[in-house]
Tab-separated table of C-alpha atoms in Angstrom:
chain	number	residue	atom	x	y	z
O	1	UNK	CA	18.555	62.011	-73.019
O	2	UNK	CA	18.703	64.965	-70.827
O	3	UNK	CA	22.147	66.165	-69.544
O	4	UNK	CA	23.638	69.301	-67.813
O	5	UNK	CA	24.662	70.761	-64.507
O	6	UNK	CA	23.851	73.011	-61.603
O	7	UNK	CA	26.993	75.136	-61.290
O	8	UNK	CA	28.153	77.611	-58.687
O	9	UNK	CA	31.237	79.853	-58.892
O	10	UNK	CA	32.509	80.939	-55.325
O	11	UNK	CA	35.427	83.650	-55.411
O	12	UNK	CA	36.751	84.286	-51.969
O	13	UNK	CA	36.871	87.943	-52.121
O	14	UNK	CA	34.908	91.141	-51.200
O	15	UNK	CA	34.675	91.512	-55.028
O	16	UNK	CA	33.017	88.234	-55.543
O	17	UNK	CA	30.237	89.856	-57.646
O	18	UNK	CA	32.701	91.459	-60.099
O	19	UNK	CA	34.804	88.210	-60.393
O	20	UNK	CA	31.761	86.226	-61.248
O	21	UNK	CA	30.489	88.936	-63.695
O	22	UNK	CA	33.853	89.156	-65.647
O	23	UNK	CA	34.253	85.437	-65.718
O	24	UNK	CA	30.788	84.944	-67.407
O	25	UNK	CA	32.110	86.207	-70.569
O	26	UNK	CA	33.976	82.998	-70.984
O	27	UNK	CA	30.547	81.346	-71.828
O	28	UNK	CA	29.832	83.411	-74.622
O	29	UNK	CA	31.265	81.237	-77.269
O	30	UNK	CA	29.149	78.236	-75.901
O	31	UNK	CA	25.858	80.061	-75.471
O	32	UNK	CA	23.995	79.234	-78.555
O	33	UNK	CA	24.585	75.286	-77.804
O	34	UNK	CA	23.512	75.706	-74.046
O	35	UNK	CA	20.419	76.718	-72.162
O	36	UNK	CA	21.565	78.703	-69.126
O	37	UNK	CA	19.210	79.927	-66.186
O	38	UNK	CA	20.478	81.438	-62.940
O	39	UNK	CA	19.018	82.166	-59.574
O	40	UNK	CA	20.436	82.816	-56.042
O	41	UNK	CA	22.163	79.392	-55.602
O	42	UNK	CA	23.366	78.167	-58.982
O	43	UNK	CA	23.217	78.341	-62.604
O	44	UNK	CA	21.616	75.512	-64.546
O	45	UNK	CA	23.480	74.814	-67.785
O	46	UNK	CA	21.542	72.372	-70.165
O	47	UNK	CA	23.636	70.690	-72.978
O	48	UNK	CA	25.650	67.955	-74.202
O	49	UNK	CA	28.855	67.110	-72.323
O	50	UNK	CA	31.121	67.987	-75.187
O	51	UNK	CA	29.843	71.537	-74.861
O	52	UNK	CA	29.209	71.816	-71.156
O	53	UNK	CA	32.720	70.673	-69.852
O	54	UNK	CA	34.761	73.169	-71.928
O	55	UNK	CA	32.430	75.871	-70.932
O	56	UNK	CA	32.867	74.955	-67.263
O	57	UNK	CA	36.687	74.905	-67.755
O	58	UNK	CA	36.726	78.289	-69.623
O	59	UNK	CA	34.601	79.957	-66.945
O	60	UNK	CA	36.659	78.491	-64.091
O	61	UNK	CA	39.801	79.519	-65.911
O	62	UNK	CA	38.759	83.101	-66.348
O	63	UNK	CA	37.975	83.499	-62.549
O	64	UNK	CA	41.113	81.727	-61.593
O	65	UNK	CA	43.260	84.184	-63.700
O	66	UNK	CA	42.177	86.934	-61.358
O	67	UNK	CA	44.421	85.270	-58.747
O	68	UNK	CA	41.745	85.181	-56.012
O	69	UNK	CA	40.944	81.904	-54.309
O	70	UNK	CA	38.000	80.475	-56.414
O	71	UNK	CA	36.022	77.427	-56.328
O	72	UNK	CA	33.636	75.919	-58.784
O	73	UNK	CA	31.125	73.267	-57.648
O	74	UNK	CA	28.635	71.375	-59.926
O	75	UNK	CA	26.178	68.945	-59.810
O	76	UNK	CA	26.269	67.298	-63.192
O	77	UNK	CA	23.733	64.655	-64.565
O	78	UNK	CA	22.825	62.749	-67.665
O	79	UNK	CA	19.997	60.350	-68.168
O	80	UNK	CA	17.912	61.090	-64.998
O	81	UNK	CA	14.629	59.246	-65.533
O	82	UNK	CA	12.655	62.229	-64.218
O	83	UNK	CA	14.001	64.776	-66.802
O	84	UNK	CA	12.505	65.054	-70.386
O	85	UNK	CA	14.426	64.379	-73.468
O	86	UNK	CA	15.833	67.638	-75.003
O	87	UNK	CA	17.206	68.223	-78.520
O	88	UNK	CA	19.848	70.387	-77.192
O	89	UNK	CA	21.395	67.558	-75.219
O	90	UNK	CA	22.073	65.339	-78.293
O	91	UNK	CA	25.658	64.139	-78.044
O	92	UNK	CA	27.972	62.037	-80.050
O	93	UNK	CA	29.600	60.474	-76.858
O	94	UNK	CA	26.393	59.170	-75.608
O	95	UNK	CA	24.898	57.097	-78.415
O	96	UNK	CA	25.345	53.763	-79.782
O	97	UNK	CA	26.301	50.569	-77.886
O	98	UNK	CA	28.783	50.754	-75.141
O	99	UNK	CA	32.479	49.364	-75.771
O	100	UNK	CA	34.099	46.948	-73.250
O	101	UNK	CA	35.740	48.703	-70.319
O	102	UNK	CA	39.152	48.380	-71.492
O	103	UNK	CA	38.239	50.234	-74.706
O	104	UNK	CA	36.660	53.052	-72.818
O	105	UNK	CA	39.624	53.366	-70.533
O	106	UNK	CA	41.987	53.864	-73.535
O	107	UNK	CA	39.664	56.237	-75.102
O	108	UNK	CA	39.450	58.190	-72.035
O	109	UNK	CA	43.301	58.371	-71.749
O	110	UNK	CA	43.738	59.352	-75.554
O	111	UNK	CA	41.304	62.238	-74.718
O	112	UNK	CA	43.474	63.468	-71.871
O	113	UNK	CA	46.590	63.556	-74.363
O	114	UNK	CA	44.720	65.738	-76.736
O	115	UNK	CA	43.742	68.125	-73.829
O	116	UNK	CA	44.426	71.753	-74.649
O	117	UNK	CA	47.000	73.518	-72.309
O	118	UNK	CA	45.291	76.378	-70.412
O	119	UNK	CA	48.374	77.444	-68.268
O	120	UNK	CA	46.157	77.232	-65.205
O	121	UNK	CA	46.994	74.864	-62.431
O	122	UNK	CA	43.859	73.710	-60.511
O	123	UNK	CA	42.952	70.919	-57.873
O	124	UNK	CA	39.823	69.128	-58.218
O	125	UNK	CA	37.775	66.301	-56.509
O	126	UNK	CA	34.719	64.449	-57.739
O	127	UNK	CA	32.389	61.692	-57.035
O	128	UNK	CA	30.801	59.547	-59.780
O	129	UNK	CA	27.504	58.191	-59.124
O	130	UNK	CA	25.911	55.321	-61.428
O	131	UNK	CA	22.191	54.537	-60.625
O	132	UNK	CA	19.786	52.154	-61.666
O	133	UNK	CA	22.222	49.043	-62.105
O	134	UNK	CA	23.476	46.338	-59.660
O	135	UNK	CA	27.022	46.431	-60.745
O	136	UNK	CA	27.644	50.229	-60.236
O	137	UNK	CA	30.932	49.741	-58.405
O	138	UNK	CA	32.271	47.871	-61.462
O	139	UNK	CA	31.963	51.187	-63.569
O	140	UNK	CA	33.477	53.225	-60.741
O	141	UNK	CA	36.475	51.092	-60.345
O	142	UNK	CA	36.845	51.154	-63.909
O	143	UNK	CA	36.795	54.965	-63.897
O	144	UNK	CA	39.118	55.061	-60.913
O	145	UNK	CA	41.875	52.743	-62.822
O	146	UNK	CA	41.638	55.210	-65.672
O	147	UNK	CA	41.978	58.245	-63.478
O	148	UNK	CA	45.113	56.646	-61.651
O	149	UNK	CA	46.801	56.412	-65.197
O	150	UNK	CA	45.507	60.022	-66.461
O	151	UNK	CA	48.494	62.069	-65.284
O	152	UNK	CA	46.203	64.255	-63.256
O	153	UNK	CA	45.628	61.744	-60.500
O	154	UNK	CA	46.230	63.214	-57.016
O	155	UNK	CA	44.873	60.463	-54.413
O	156	UNK	CA	41.715	58.654	-53.455
O	157	UNK	CA	39.852	60.211	-50.586
O	158	UNK	CA	36.813	58.962	-48.912
O	159	UNK	CA	33.900	59.524	-51.091
O	160	UNK	CA	35.809	61.019	-53.955
O	161	UNK	CA	38.972	61.141	-56.088
O	162	UNK	CA	41.338	64.000	-55.847
O	163	UNK	CA	42.910	65.417	-59.216
O	164	UNK	CA	45.350	68.042	-59.936
O	165	UNK	CA	47.077	69.744	-62.708
O	166	UNK	CA	46.282	71.969	-65.720
O	167	UNK	CA	42.660	72.722	-65.919
O	168	UNK	CA	42.524	71.404	-69.773
O	169	UNK	CA	43.431	67.883	-68.426
O	170	UNK	CA	41.598	67.961	-65.294
O	171	UNK	CA	38.122	69.103	-67.081
O	172	UNK	CA	38.842	66.621	-69.807
O	173	UNK	CA	39.664	63.784	-67.163
O	174	UNK	CA	36.026	64.717	-65.422
O	175	UNK	CA	34.239	64.745	-68.898
O	176	UNK	CA	35.565	61.278	-69.687
O	177	UNK	CA	34.527	59.876	-66.139
O	178	UNK	CA	31.016	61.240	-66.837
O	179	UNK	CA	30.788	60.077	-70.373
O	180	UNK	CA	32.590	56.695	-70.695
O	181	UNK	CA	31.569	54.986	-67.575
O	182	UNK	CA	28.007	53.618	-66.746
O	183	UNK	CA	25.561	52.876	-69.305
O	184	UNK	CA	25.352	55.117	-72.304
O	185	UNK	CA	21.624	55.946	-71.773
O	186	UNK	CA	22.017	55.390	-67.862
O	187	UNK	CA	21.517	57.783	-65.037
O	188	UNK	CA	24.979	58.973	-64.024
O	189	UNK	CA	25.946	61.950	-62.175
O	190	UNK	CA	29.034	63.749	-61.053
O	191	UNK	CA	29.533	66.083	-57.792
O	192	UNK	CA	32.482	68.068	-58.738
O	193	UNK	CA	34.636	70.717	-56.823
O	194	UNK	CA	37.498	72.620	-58.651
O	195	UNK	CA	39.633	74.936	-56.655
O	196	UNK	CA	42.506	77.343	-57.714
O	197	UNK	CA	44.723	79.576	-55.685
O	198	UNK	CA	44.009	78.245	-52.244
O	199	UNK	CA	46.104	79.342	-49.418
O	200	UNK	CA	45.960	76.132	-47.796
O	201	UNK	CA	48.880	73.743	-48.439
O	202	UNK	CA	47.969	70.547	-50.167
I	1	UNK	CA	28.513	50.909	-42.189
I	2	UNK	CA	30.680	53.941	-43.126
I	3	UNK	CA	29.110	57.354	-43.214
I	4	UNK	CA	30.318	61.130	-43.432
I	5	UNK	CA	30.904	63.837	-45.865
I	6	UNK	CA	33.457	65.958	-47.521
I	7	UNK	CA	32.429	69.511	-46.488
I	8	UNK	CA	33.733	72.927	-47.699
I	9	UNK	CA	32.901	76.379	-46.192
I	10	UNK	CA	33.100	79.272	-48.742
I	11	UNK	CA	32.851	82.824	-47.438
I	12	UNK	CA	32.665	85.228	-50.286
I	13	UNK	CA	35.031	87.888	-48.555
I	14	UNK	CA	38.821	88.918	-48.417
I	15	UNK	CA	38.756	87.628	-44.829
I	16	UNK	CA	37.460	84.031	-45.879
I	17	UNK	CA	40.150	82.533	-43.726
I	18	UNK	CA	39.072	84.484	-40.724
I	19	UNK	CA	35.356	83.356	-41.192
I	20	UNK	CA	36.384	79.806	-41.554
I	21	UNK	CA	38.641	79.662	-38.292
I	22	UNK	CA	36.157	81.424	-36.171
I	23	UNK	CA	33.323	79.152	-37.428
I	24	UNK	CA	35.194	75.912	-36.668
I	25	UNK	CA	34.816	76.350	-32.888
I	26	UNK	CA	31.056	75.474	-33.539
I	27	UNK	CA	32.372	71.800	-34.158
I	28	UNK	CA	33.985	71.711	-30.655
I	29	UNK	CA	30.794	70.002	-29.050
I	30	UNK	CA	30.674	67.315	-31.673
I	31	UNK	CA	34.429	66.573	-31.990
I	32	UNK	CA	34.608	63.437	-29.759
I	33	UNK	CA	32.108	61.820	-31.822
I	34	UNK	CA	33.550	62.475	-35.226
I	35	UNK	CA	36.714	62.000	-37.258
I	36	UNK	CA	37.811	65.008	-38.971
I	37	UNK	CA	40.575	65.400	-41.629
I	38	UNK	CA	41.228	68.632	-43.469
I	39	UNK	CA	43.134	69.405	-46.762
I	40	UNK	CA	43.278	72.304	-49.429
I	41	UNK	CA	39.775	71.242	-50.895
I	42	UNK	CA	37.580	69.862	-48.246
I	43	UNK	CA	37.134	68.779	-44.785
I	44	UNK	CA	36.354	64.959	-44.176
I	45	UNK	CA	34.134	64.329	-41.401
I	46	UNK	CA	33.130	60.605	-40.403
I	47	UNK	CA	30.432	59.888	-38.101
I	48	UNK	CA	26.822	59.111	-37.820
I	49	UNK	CA	24.168	61.111	-39.543
I	50	UNK	CA	22.612	62.233	-35.965
I	51	UNK	CA	26.073	63.847	-35.154
I	52	UNK	CA	27.168	64.893	-38.706
I	53	UNK	CA	24.185	66.921	-39.698
I	54	UNK	CA	23.926	69.171	-36.456
I	55	UNK	CA	27.610	69.644	-36.719
I	56	UNK	CA	27.423	71.005	-40.101
I	57	UNK	CA	24.459	73.064	-39.171
I	58	UNK	CA	26.228	74.586	-36.406
I	59	UNK	CA	29.317	75.236	-38.445
I	60	UNK	CA	27.100	76.899	-41.073
I	61	UNK	CA	24.992	78.982	-38.800
I	62	UNK	CA	28.426	80.507	-37.106
I	63	UNK	CA	29.629	81.313	-40.656
I	64	UNK	CA	26.373	82.935	-41.715
I	65	UNK	CA	26.146	85.038	-38.640
I	66	UNK	CA	29.038	86.960	-39.587
I	67	UNK	CA	26.763	88.559	-42.177
I	68	UNK	CA	28.918	87.676	-45.117
I	69	UNK	CA	27.713	85.595	-47.955
I	70	UNK	CA	28.717	82.213	-47.017
I	71	UNK	CA	28.250	78.668	-48.838
I	72	UNK	CA	28.717	75.316	-47.381
I	73	UNK	CA	29.023	72.624	-50.195
I	74	UNK	CA	29.179	68.767	-48.857
I	75	UNK	CA	29.365	65.373	-50.722
I	76	UNK	CA	27.470	63.213	-47.969
I	77	UNK	CA	27.601	59.282	-48.189
I	78	UNK	CA	26.588	56.195	-46.301
I	79	UNK	CA	27.007	52.689	-47.172
I	80	UNK	CA	29.624	53.002	-50.110
I	81	UNK	CA	30.748	49.314	-50.666
I	82	UNK	CA	34.266	50.879	-51.061
I	83	UNK	CA	34.499	52.021	-47.537
I	84	UNK	CA	35.480	49.815	-44.383
I	85	UNK	CA	32.974	49.744	-41.653
I	86	UNK	CA	33.794	52.168	-38.890
I	87	UNK	CA	32.481	51.910	-35.248
I	88	UNK	CA	32.128	55.641	-34.989
I	89	UNK	CA	29.429	55.608	-37.831
I	90	UNK	CA	27.048	53.351	-35.788
I	91	UNK	CA	23.707	55.016	-36.051
I	92	UNK	CA	20.473	54.528	-34.513
I	93	UNK	CA	18.797	55.759	-37.740
I	94	UNK	CA	20.332	53.087	-40.173
I	95	UNK	CA	19.766	49.817	-38.346
I	96	UNK	CA	16.766	47.321	-38.496
I	97	UNK	CA	14.236	46.746	-41.349
I	98	UNK	CA	13.141	49.471	-43.322
I	99	UNK	CA	9.405	50.506	-42.661
I	100	UNK	CA	7.077	51.159	-45.313
I	101	UNK	CA	7.596	54.320	-47.475
I	102	UNK	CA	4.413	56.209	-45.864
I	103	UNK	CA	5.629	55.465	-42.291
I	104	UNK	CA	9.156	56.905	-43.339
I	105	UNK	CA	7.599	60.058	-44.619
I	106	UNK	CA	5.574	60.672	-41.546
I	107	UNK	CA	8.643	60.299	-39.481
I	108	UNK	CA	10.598	62.728	-41.461
I	109	UNK	CA	7.744	65.289	-41.071
I	110	UNK	CA	7.759	64.657	-37.336
I	111	UNK	CA	11.495	65.418	-37.111
I	112	UNK	CA	10.967	68.617	-38.971
I	113	UNK	CA	8.344	69.711	-36.426
I	114	UNK	CA	10.771	68.875	-33.686
I	115	UNK	CA	13.881	70.691	-35.132
I	116	UNK	CA	15.593	73.564	-33.230
I	117	UNK	CA	15.083	77.125	-34.304
I	118	UNK	CA	18.292	78.839	-35.019
I	119	UNK	CA	17.164	82.256	-36.076
I	120	UNK	CA	19.157	81.914	-39.239
I	121	UNK	CA	17.348	81.787	-42.699
I	122	UNK	CA	19.234	79.995	-45.346
I	123	UNK	CA	18.666	78.419	-48.737
I	124	UNK	CA	19.817	75.125	-49.737
I	125	UNK	CA	19.602	72.783	-52.523
I	126	UNK	CA	20.436	69.059	-52.658
I	127	UNK	CA	20.228	66.117	-54.897
I	128	UNK	CA	19.682	62.551	-53.441
I	129	UNK	CA	21.327	59.430	-55.077
I	130	UNK	CA	20.519	55.804	-54.263
I	131	UNK	CA	22.579	53.348	-55.817
I	132	UNK	CA	22.805	49.403	-56.376
I	133	UNK	CA	18.956	49.093	-56.702
I	134	UNK	CA	16.750	49.019	-59.837
I	135	UNK	CA	14.092	51.008	-58.234
I	136	UNK	CA	16.147	54.048	-57.048
I	137	UNK	CA	13.519	56.624	-58.482
I	138	UNK	CA	10.605	55.102	-56.196
I	139	UNK	CA	12.754	56.157	-53.185
I	140	UNK	CA	13.610	59.640	-54.630
I	141	UNK	CA	9.951	60.381	-55.386
I	142	UNK	CA	9.028	59.324	-51.935
I	143	UNK	CA	11.615	61.843	-50.529
I	144	UNK	CA	10.475	64.496	-53.022
I	145	UNK	CA	6.800	63.974	-51.630
I	146	UNK	CA	8.166	64.355	-48.382
I	147	UNK	CA	10.013	67.602	-48.876
I	148	UNK	CA	7.175	69.085	-50.609
I	149	UNK	CA	5.066	68.887	-47.338
I	150	UNK	CA	8.087	69.770	-45.083
I	151	UNK	CA	7.383	73.409	-44.837
I	152	UNK	CA	10.880	74.259	-46.149
I	153	UNK	CA	10.279	73.315	-49.756
I	154	UNK	CA	10.963	76.145	-52.265
I	155	UNK	CA	10.867	74.445	-55.567
I	156	UNK	CA	11.994	71.466	-57.770
I	157	UNK	CA	14.815	72.236	-60.175
I	158	UNK	CA	16.527	70.247	-62.928
I	159	UNK	CA	18.776	67.729	-60.873
I	160	UNK	CA	17.793	68.708	-57.380
I	161	UNK	CA	15.413	70.356	-54.941
I	162	UNK	CA	15.505	73.794	-53.601
I	163	UNK	CA	14.749	74.518	-49.861
I	164	UNK	CA	14.346	77.715	-48.004
I	165	UNK	CA	13.767	78.409	-44.184
I	166	UNK	CA	15.238	78.291	-40.736
I	167	UNK	CA	18.691	76.435	-40.902
I	168	UNK	CA	17.230	74.041	-38.099
I	169	UNK	CA	14.555	72.811	-40.280
I	170	UNK	CA	16.584	72.718	-43.567
I	171	UNK	CA	19.450	70.659	-42.111
I	172	UNK	CA	16.901	68.470	-40.385
I	173	UNK	CA	14.912	67.928	-43.753
I	174	UNK	CA	18.282	66.857	-45.587
I	175	UNK	CA	19.150	64.661	-42.779
I	176	UNK	CA	15.837	62.829	-43.020
I	177	UNK	CA	16.141	62.637	-46.858
I	178	UNK	CA	19.628	60.967	-46.444
I	179	UNK	CA	18.576	58.587	-43.589
I	180	UNK	CA	14.877	57.667	-44.370
I	181	UNK	CA	15.021	57.141	-48.064
I	182	UNK	CA	16.872	54.313	-49.872
I	183	UNK	CA	17.755	50.801	-48.152
I	184	UNK	CA	19.008	51.175	-44.522
I	185	UNK	CA	22.271	49.564	-45.514
I	186	UNK	CA	22.243	50.838	-49.023
I	187	UNK	CA	24.889	53.385	-50.865
I	188	UNK	CA	23.083	56.628	-50.623
I	189	UNK	CA	24.707	59.987	-51.257
I	190	UNK	CA	23.586	63.654	-51.221
I	191	UNK	CA	25.162	66.479	-53.077
I	192	UNK	CA	24.230	69.484	-50.896
I	193	UNK	CA	24.837	73.261	-51.472
I	194	UNK	CA	23.658	75.707	-48.413
I	195	UNK	CA	23.675	79.463	-48.856
I	196	UNK	CA	23.167	82.472	-46.735
I	197	UNK	CA	23.409	86.258	-47.219
I	198	UNK	CA	23.434	85.981	-51.042
I	199	UNK	CA	22.955	89.374	-52.927
I	200	UNK	CA	21.228	87.683	-55.562
I	201	UNK	CA	17.419	87.859	-55.614
I	202	UNK	CA	15.687	84.337	-55.292
């Protein structure tokens, strides 16, 4: 299994470099469990979902707390057949047989209930893509049903689902969507956008 | 068929609202062939690829010409089984039987050769997702082979392919990837990031 994300952080301010550099400190507690490489478009973060999502959350919360309008965009992937297995990606969430869809939805809701409070309200939207199977829409509809009951559901949009609420619950919801829907060993990706401090009315 | 994108434009400047508002004028020549709806996270643009991609290109070029570091991020989709057919999306590129992969690669290369010159150098990266088929990687590898010969290929990254060059050729390459790979009537999506004026060395 190989899992990780290409992540970009966009602070809408003249001091975008300063905001990014100061937010990067939030990744320090996770660095020994992730492989991180940066270029001019994005930062590759390789590791298991249970490290990757809290790391993204803490990075984004640090940027959002500057009060500037900030966006984090990420292409998140697991099980891509073109990527080599990597020991750093070994995950407790993606091994063993898959439970029935109903049990997975219940586990996802339990994860949300246990999410930490970050005192940082955010908006998010994402698309879940499940590849290599003929029944990908069953898993996607199952995920949407979980999201509607998650407490952070905002609305369905064309091509994606919009969430809103505390960053702790929102990132936990996206992690649950990523890990608990689609085959354990399957090729699953998420196109994620997270926003804070936007001046645009919802 | 339903096709379109959720698009966001991120100018990394205190005047991000001004840059976005001035760039939006670039969409005017396309507005009668697109359906456009904006909220606090993204703008939905519904229409056929041959209108959608030039519209995204002109919007981004207008923003990039301010000289500010700007990023456009888009979740682009066609054929999602959850979306209704829409007459505005009817496309000459997505009807009729699929030619063999080799012919589609040649047509994609011809499209690049005919792309307009915008005098705006950009960097881009994207992931192509083909759903609902068991052989999705064959189409993706076919697309990557086309990109390597496109003249705007930069490098393969984990989860995505990076391009660089004039905005005319880069957006044409992404449009060709979107339209010419995966089944004509299939569910195909692209997670696109386009960047200009980044201070980070490549």
